[in-house]
Tab-separated table of C-alpha atoms in Angstrom:
chain	number	residue	atom	x	y	z
A	26	UNK	CA	-18.654	-162.192	-128.418
A	27	UNK	CA	-17.199	-162.899	-131.848
A	28	UNK	CA	-13.977	-161.096	-130.900
A	29	UNK	CA	-13.689	-163.194	-127.723
A	30	UNK	CA	-14.268	-166.373	-129.707
A	31	UNK	CA	-11.568	-165.422	-132.196
A	32	UNK	CA	-9.168	-164.681	-129.337
A	33	UNK	CA	-9.921	-168.039	-127.722
A	34	UNK	CA	-9.427	-169.781	-131.040
A	35	UNK	CA	-6.086	-168.076	-131.558
A	36	UNK	CA	-4.963	-169.061	-128.058
A	37	UNK	CA	-6.006	-172.658	-128.665
A	38	UNK	CA	-4.160	-172.711	-131.989
A	39	UNK	CA	-1.000	-171.399	-130.329
A	40	UNK	CA	-1.283	-174.005	-127.594
A	41	UNK	CA	-1.751	-176.796	-130.102
A	42	UNK	CA	1.188	-175.522	-132.143
A	43	UNK	CA	3.501	-176.147	-129.200
A	44	UNK	CA	1.859	-179.341	-127.996
A	45	UNK	CA	4.323	-181.451	-129.964
A	46	UNK	CA	7.364	-179.595	-128.631
A	47	UNK	CA	10.068	-180.733	-128.914
A	48	UNK	CA	9.969	-182.435	-132.293
A	49	UNK	CA	13.668	-182.006	-133.115
A	50	UNK	CA	16.993	-181.950	-131.197
A	51	UNK	CA	17.543	-179.241	-128.587
A	52	UNK	CA	20.846	-177.402	-128.220
A	53	UNK	CA	22.155	-176.304	-124.840
A	54	UNK	CA	24.864	-173.700	-125.255
A	55	UNK	CA	27.669	-173.818	-122.694
A	56	UNK	CA	29.540	-170.490	-122.802
A	57	UNK	CA	32.881	-172.063	-121.903
A	58	UNK	CA	35.334	-174.546	-123.381
A	59	UNK	CA	34.680	-178.283	-123.327
A	60	UNK	CA	36.057	-180.121	-120.300
A	61	UNK	CA	35.366	-177.353	-117.804
A	62	UNK	CA	33.015	-177.548	-114.806
A	63	UNK	CA	29.999	-175.929	-116.460
A	64	UNK	CA	30.448	-178.239	-119.434
A	65	UNK	CA	30.403	-181.254	-117.108
A	66	UNK	CA	27.177	-180.128	-115.463
A	67	UNK	CA	25.558	-179.510	-118.858
A	68	UNK	CA	26.524	-182.898	-120.266
A	69	UNK	CA	25.242	-184.792	-117.226
A	70	UNK	CA	22.051	-182.749	-117.212
A	71	UNK	CA	21.607	-183.123	-120.969
A	72	UNK	CA	21.351	-186.897	-120.630
A	73	UNK	CA	18.464	-186.849	-118.144
A	74	UNK	CA	16.785	-183.797	-119.659
A	75	UNK	CA	16.763	-185.533	-123.035
A	76	UNK	CA	15.009	-188.521	-121.498
A	77	UNK	CA	12.396	-186.282	-119.897
A	78	UNK	CA	11.730	-184.373	-123.126
A	79	UNK	CA	12.071	-187.506	-125.270
A	80	UNK	CA	14.461	-185.740	-127.585
A	81	UNK	CA	18.199	-185.527	-128.273
A	82	UNK	CA	20.004	-182.781	-126.347
A	83	UNK	CA	23.157	-181.435	-128.002
A	84	UNK	CA	25.805	-179.564	-125.996
A	85	UNK	CA	27.458	-176.743	-127.928
A	86	UNK	CA	30.509	-175.033	-126.450
A	87	UNK	CA	30.777	-171.345	-127.332
A	88	UNK	CA	33.642	-170.100	-125.181
A	89	UNK	CA	35.266	-166.705	-124.890
A	90	UNK	CA	34.833	-163.317	-123.189
A	91	UNK	CA	34.006	-164.811	-119.806
A	92	UNK	CA	30.907	-166.546	-121.076
A	93	UNK	CA	29.345	-163.527	-122.780
A	94	UNK	CA	29.782	-164.843	-126.334
A	95	UNK	CA	27.739	-167.948	-125.657
A	96	UNK	CA	25.141	-166.054	-123.642
A	97	UNK	CA	24.767	-163.491	-126.418
A	98	UNK	CA	24.285	-166.247	-128.984
A	99	UNK	CA	21.330	-167.569	-127.007
A	100	UNK	CA	19.932	-164.080	-126.363
A	101	UNK	CA	19.871	-163.502	-130.134
A	102	UNK	CA	18.597	-166.993	-131.047
A	103	UNK	CA	15.082	-167.764	-132.247
A	104	UNK	CA	12.728	-167.982	-129.234
A	105	UNK	CA	11.434	-171.402	-130.189
A	106	UNK	CA	12.737	-173.541	-127.335
A	107	UNK	CA	15.425	-175.267	-129.386
A	108	UNK	CA	18.346	-173.137	-128.198
A	109	UNK	CA	18.955	-172.794	-124.470
A	110	UNK	CA	21.774	-171.651	-122.213
A	111	UNK	CA	23.328	-173.234	-119.151
A	112	UNK	CA	25.373	-170.598	-117.362
A	113	UNK	CA	26.819	-170.002	-113.927
A	114	UNK	CA	27.272	-166.949	-111.714
A	115	UNK	CA	28.655	-165.097	-114.737
A	116	UNK	CA	25.068	-164.200	-115.589
A	117	UNK	CA	25.022	-161.999	-112.477
A	118	UNK	CA	28.528	-160.568	-112.703
A	119	UNK	CA	28.720	-159.714	-116.410
A	120	UNK	CA	26.736	-156.445	-116.048
A	121	UNK	CA	29.481	-155.082	-113.778
A	122	UNK	CA	32.407	-156.650	-115.640
A	123	UNK	CA	31.580	-155.571	-119.183
A	124	UNK	CA	31.077	-151.954	-120.205
A	125	UNK	CA	29.570	-152.929	-123.547
A	126	UNK	CA	27.606	-156.066	-122.716
A	127	UNK	CA	25.649	-156.968	-125.889
A	128	UNK	CA	22.614	-158.244	-123.977
A	129	UNK	CA	20.573	-157.392	-120.900
A	130	UNK	CA	20.643	-160.161	-118.328
A	131	UNK	CA	17.255	-159.402	-116.810
A	132	UNK	CA	15.479	-158.439	-120.029
A	133	UNK	CA	16.755	-160.675	-122.842
A	134	UNK	CA	16.122	-164.139	-121.407
A	135	UNK	CA	13.350	-166.361	-120.165
A	136	UNK	CA	14.440	-167.926	-116.874
A	137	UNK	CA	13.959	-171.695	-116.767
A	138	UNK	CA	15.143	-172.633	-113.274
A	139	UNK	CA	18.263	-173.206	-111.203
A	140	UNK	CA	20.265	-176.430	-111.410
A	141	UNK	CA	22.857	-176.595	-108.631
A	142	UNK	CA	25.109	-174.833	-106.157
A	143	UNK	CA	28.818	-175.571	-106.459
A	144	UNK	CA	31.459	-174.937	-103.776
A	145	UNK	CA	34.965	-173.988	-104.866
A	146	UNK	CA	38.431	-175.133	-103.873
A	147	UNK	CA	41.801	-173.430	-103.653
A	148	UNK	CA	44.374	-175.624	-105.388
A	149	UNK	CA	47.999	-175.397	-106.504
A	150	UNK	CA	50.426	-176.950	-108.968
A	151	UNK	CA	51.744	-180.371	-107.879
A	152	UNK	CA	55.275	-179.027	-107.429
A	153	UNK	CA	54.235	-176.133	-105.198
A	154	UNK	CA	56.334	-176.260	-101.980
A	155	UNK	CA	53.339	-176.152	-99.630
A	156	UNK	CA	51.196	-179.012	-98.378
A	157	UNK	CA	48.556	-177.170	-96.344
A	158	UNK	CA	46.992	-173.735	-96.064
A	159	UNK	CA	49.411	-172.450	-93.415
A	160	UNK	CA	52.387	-173.411	-95.570
A	161	UNK	CA	50.706	-171.814	-98.588
A	162	UNK	CA	50.389	-168.511	-96.718
A	163	UNK	CA	54.098	-168.592	-95.883
A	164	UNK	CA	54.916	-169.322	-99.513
A	165	UNK	CA	52.715	-166.459	-100.725
A	166	UNK	CA	54.341	-164.074	-98.246
A	167	UNK	CA	57.798	-165.099	-99.459
A	168	UNK	CA	56.893	-164.843	-103.145
A	169	UNK	CA	54.917	-161.620	-103.426
A	170	UNK	CA	55.077	-160.245	-106.943
A	171	UNK	CA	55.989	-163.639	-108.414
A	172	UNK	CA	52.744	-165.600	-108.038
A	173	UNK	CA	50.695	-166.617	-111.074
A	174	UNK	CA	46.965	-167.102	-110.442
A	175	UNK	CA	45.110	-168.934	-113.217
A	176	UNK	CA	41.487	-168.389	-114.184
A	177	UNK	CA	39.103	-169.337	-116.974
A	178	UNK	CA	38.744	-165.779	-118.253
A	179	UNK	CA	37.291	-162.478	-117.087
A	180	UNK	CA	33.999	-163.111	-115.361
A	181	UNK	CA	34.522	-166.850	-114.979
A	182	UNK	CA	33.912	-168.459	-111.590
A	183	UNK	CA	37.642	-168.979	-111.080
A	184	UNK	CA	38.277	-165.291	-111.833
A	185	UNK	CA	35.687	-164.135	-109.286
A	186	UNK	CA	36.948	-166.438	-106.564
A	187	UNK	CA	40.546	-165.450	-107.272
A	188	UNK	CA	39.582	-161.786	-107.181
A	189	UNK	CA	38.033	-162.103	-103.719
A	190	UNK	CA	40.950	-164.227	-102.512
A	191	UNK	CA	43.434	-161.505	-103.476
A	192	UNK	CA	41.260	-158.788	-101.907
A	193	UNK	CA	40.948	-160.795	-98.690
A	194	UNK	CA	44.710	-161.334	-98.452
A	195	UNK	CA	45.498	-157.816	-99.678
A	196	UNK	CA	48.015	-159.379	-102.050
A	197	UNK	CA	48.219	-158.701	-105.780
A	198	UNK	CA	48.983	-161.687	-107.999
A	199	UNK	CA	49.607	-161.965	-111.706
A	200	UNK	CA	46.333	-163.288	-113.107
A	201	UNK	CA	46.619	-165.548	-116.147
A	202	UNK	CA	43.291	-165.814	-118.030
A	203	UNK	CA	42.432	-168.792	-120.237
A	204	UNK	CA	39.527	-169.605	-122.548
A	205	UNK	CA	38.038	-172.037	-120.077
A	206	UNK	CA	38.963	-174.006	-116.981
A	207	UNK	CA	40.065	-177.030	-119.002
A	208	UNK	CA	43.157	-175.328	-120.468
A	209	UNK	CA	43.797	-173.529	-117.170
A	210	UNK	CA	43.845	-176.871	-115.347
A	211	UNK	CA	46.198	-178.309	-117.961
A	212	UNK	CA	48.731	-175.555	-117.316
A	213	UNK	CA	48.324	-175.864	-113.552
A	214	UNK	CA	49.062	-179.592	-113.773
A	215	UNK	CA	52.069	-178.798	-115.946
A	216	UNK	CA	53.403	-176.222	-113.488
A	217	UNK	CA	53.071	-173.229	-115.835
A	218	UNK	CA	50.890	-171.428	-113.243
A	219	UNK	CA	50.939	-171.604	-109.447
A	220	UNK	CA	47.440	-171.583	-107.996
A	221	UNK	CA	43.788	-171.480	-108.983
A	222	UNK	CA	40.420	-171.239	-107.248
A	223	UNK	CA	37.864	-173.350	-109.067
A	224	UNK	CA	34.637	-175.294	-108.757
A	225	UNK	CA	34.579	-178.722	-107.155
A	226	UNK	CA	32.982	-180.037	-110.360
A	227	UNK	CA	36.359	-179.517	-112.015
A	228	UNK	CA	38.789	-180.101	-109.159
A	229	UNK	CA	37.441	-183.082	-107.204
A	230	UNK	CA	38.883	-185.776	-109.464
A	231	UNK	CA	42.247	-184.002	-109.626
A	232	UNK	CA	42.345	-183.685	-105.833
A	233	UNK	CA	41.274	-187.283	-105.284
A	234	UNK	CA	43.934	-188.479	-107.727
A	235	UNK	CA	46.634	-186.459	-105.973
A	236	UNK	CA	47.412	-184.553	-109.163
A	237	UNK	CA	47.162	-181.105	-107.552
A	238	UNK	CA	47.811	-179.616	-104.130
A	239	UNK	CA	44.535	-178.833	-102.331
A	240	UNK	CA	44.453	-176.200	-99.580
A	241	UNK	CA	40.888	-175.186	-98.684
A	242	UNK	CA	37.234	-174.942	-99.695
A	243	UNK	CA	35.420	-171.629	-100.141
A	244	UNK	CA	32.215	-172.391	-98.214
A	245	UNK	CA	31.684	-171.570	-94.545
A	246	UNK	CA	31.156	-175.248	-93.740
A	247	UNK	CA	33.409	-178.169	-94.612
A	248	UNK	CA	32.263	-180.444	-97.398
A	249	UNK	CA	31.354	-184.085	-96.831
A	250	UNK	CA	32.455	-185.769	-100.063
A	251	UNK	CA	35.375	-188.190	-99.539
A	252	UNK	CA	37.839	-186.288	-101.719
A	253	UNK	CA	37.176	-182.956	-99.993
A	254	UNK	CA	36.136	-183.777	-96.415
A	255	UNK	CA	39.596	-183.185	-94.953
A	256	UNK	CA	39.993	-179.722	-96.451
A	257	UNK	CA	39.514	-176.762	-94.088
A	258	UNK	CA	37.397	-173.772	-95.078
A	259	UNK	CA	39.053	-170.451	-95.869
A	260	UNK	CA	36.847	-168.968	-93.161
A	261	UNK	CA	38.248	-171.244	-90.439
A	262	UNK	CA	41.734	-170.798	-91.865
A	263	UNK	CA	41.712	-167.069	-91.155
A	264	UNK	CA	39.773	-165.386	-93.968
A	265	UNK	CA	36.703	-164.709	-91.830
A	266	UNK	CA	33.476	-164.441	-93.774
A	267	UNK	CA	34.932	-165.816	-97.001
A	268	UNK	CA	32.066	-167.612	-98.696
A	269	UNK	CA	31.841	-168.227	-102.434
A	270	UNK	CA	29.604	-170.780	-104.100
A	271	UNK	CA	28.973	-170.935	-107.810
A	272	UNK	CA	25.533	-171.758	-109.156
A	273	UNK	CA	24.161	-172.870	-112.500
A	274	UNK	CA	20.853	-172.012	-114.119
A	275	UNK	CA	19.093	-172.505	-117.440
A	276	UNK	CA	17.808	-169.809	-119.792
A	277	UNK	CA	16.023	-169.406	-123.121
A	278	UNK	CA	15.742	-166.406	-125.466
A	279	UNK	CA	13.218	-163.754	-124.472
A	280	UNK	CA	9.867	-164.425	-126.064
A	281	UNK	CA	10.049	-168.199	-125.858
A	282	UNK	CA	6.403	-169.323	-125.517
A	283	UNK	CA	5.160	-169.901	-121.986
A	284	UNK	CA	4.034	-173.395	-122.973
A	285	UNK	CA	7.656	-174.232	-123.842
A	286	UNK	CA	9.051	-172.581	-120.708
A	287	UNK	CA	6.611	-174.548	-118.581
A	288	UNK	CA	7.435	-177.826	-120.311
A	289	UNK	CA	11.200	-177.344	-119.989
A	290	UNK	CA	10.829	-176.282	-116.353
A	291	UNK	CA	8.791	-179.417	-115.591
A	292	UNK	CA	11.412	-181.562	-117.327
A	293	UNK	CA	14.181	-179.807	-115.405
A	294	UNK	CA	12.449	-180.404	-112.078
A	295	UNK	CA	12.140	-184.110	-112.857
A	296	UNK	CA	15.739	-184.287	-114.093
A	297	UNK	CA	17.013	-182.880	-110.807
A	298	UNK	CA	15.280	-185.749	-108.991
A	299	UNK	CA	17.139	-188.345	-111.063
A	300	UNK	CA	19.154	-190.514	-108.662
A	301	UNK	CA	22.086	-190.961	-111.044
A	302	UNK	CA	22.338	-187.227	-111.738
A	303	UNK	CA	22.199	-186.426	-108.013
A	304	UNK	CA	24.893	-189.008	-107.331
A	305	UNK	CA	27.174	-187.549	-109.998
A	306	UNK	CA	26.695	-184.035	-108.640
A	307	UNK	CA	27.337	-185.110	-105.060
A	308	UNK	CA	30.515	-186.884	-106.121
A	309	UNK	CA	31.730	-183.540	-107.473
A	310	UNK	CA	30.760	-181.656	-104.330
A	311	UNK	CA	27.787	-179.951	-105.995
A	312	UNK	CA	24.348	-179.668	-104.415
A	313	UNK	CA	21.277	-180.067	-106.622
A	314	UNK	CA	18.743	-177.258	-106.152
A	315	UNK	CA	15.481	-178.276	-104.473
A	316	UNK	CA	14.216	-174.899	-103.240
A	317	UNK	CA	12.038	-172.129	-104.685
A	318	UNK	CA	14.721	-171.155	-107.210
A	319	UNK	CA	13.480	-174.009	-109.381
A	320	UNK	CA	10.598	-171.724	-110.365
A	321	UNK	CA	11.419	-169.335	-113.246
A	322	UNK	CA	10.223	-166.256	-111.336
A	323	UNK	CA	12.275	-167.089	-108.233
A	324	UNK	CA	15.273	-167.977	-110.378
A	325	UNK	CA	15.127	-164.470	-111.857
A	326	UNK	CA	14.746	-162.833	-108.422
A	327	UNK	CA	17.819	-164.725	-107.228
A	328	UNK	CA	19.920	-163.556	-110.189
A	329	UNK	CA	18.749	-159.996	-109.609
A	330	UNK	CA	19.931	-160.230	-105.985
A	331	UNK	CA	23.277	-161.672	-107.097
A	332	UNK	CA	23.766	-158.743	-109.492
A	333	UNK	CA	23.276	-156.385	-106.555
A	334	UNK	CA	25.712	-158.441	-104.436
A	335	UNK	CA	28.615	-158.765	-106.872
A	336	UNK	CA	28.430	-155.424	-108.678
A	337	UNK	CA	30.015	-153.283	-105.930
A	338	UNK	CA	32.855	-155.783	-105.296
A	339	UNK	CA	33.777	-155.971	-108.982
A	340	UNK	CA	33.614	-152.195	-109.461
A	341	UNK	CA	35.769	-151.685	-106.360
A	342	UNK	CA	38.422	-153.909	-107.941
A	343	UNK	CA	38.334	-151.823	-111.107
A	344	UNK	CA	38.407	-154.836	-113.431
A	345	UNK	CA	36.435	-154.236	-116.594
A	346	UNK	CA	36.339	-155.383	-120.186
A	347	UNK	CA	34.953	-153.630	-123.240
């Protein structure tokens, strides 16, 4: 009886210790450069999440190595709930892309819940001599061996989409990796690279402003946002079955107390109901998650399934990093 009482007392003490969480600013690590699509999602989310948790949320950009540097920083951080990660599909593809990944995706994190699903768009430099998908295909056929395809680095969403695009067309392009989508977009706008496949969170404003050529979306259904509604899908344009959407989720270091995980998950759920946040996501073509993947356990099951989905495709392409 005494042992049970001591155990109960210890549990109560632990619970009380985290009752005041958070009592200092929280950092959300974005594993890509500032100005990119994941950064935009994190900054919008940070505003509403901070209100829910009644604490300042700081966004820290730790770019490089396709998102693995930032993810590793969080994996190795103190499991106290004050350092979290917002990452995209790279969490599921890094095990296949990196031979010496310094963390284990399924073992080194506490899963906090999914945030959104993000369609992608195929875009080109403003001076590209093609105005629609059919003209783009003719241009690609006439310029084989000369095409530069930009991406935000190995493992980035733009890299994965570009990889599948090349495989679907059976055309090899010269891939030009950057340390984030921001700098990649800058060079695309400047005409230093030809085409890029990237998330609507990063391309919508450029498309709406007429600053880039837009050719197609990567989902099987057309999008409904004003800037993207007229774009055909790659599936209807001839690449049958082409379907790529990028998702974002939140993570904490393994060992973060359940009381903290539960509190952050509750705050995340409420944040995703915020009308202003939903409006901002919809304007970018993103869809806020409302399904079972909001639960930490289902979030983890989803990532596990994505690892199984993307691993074979990446290994077939033979693209690895140390």
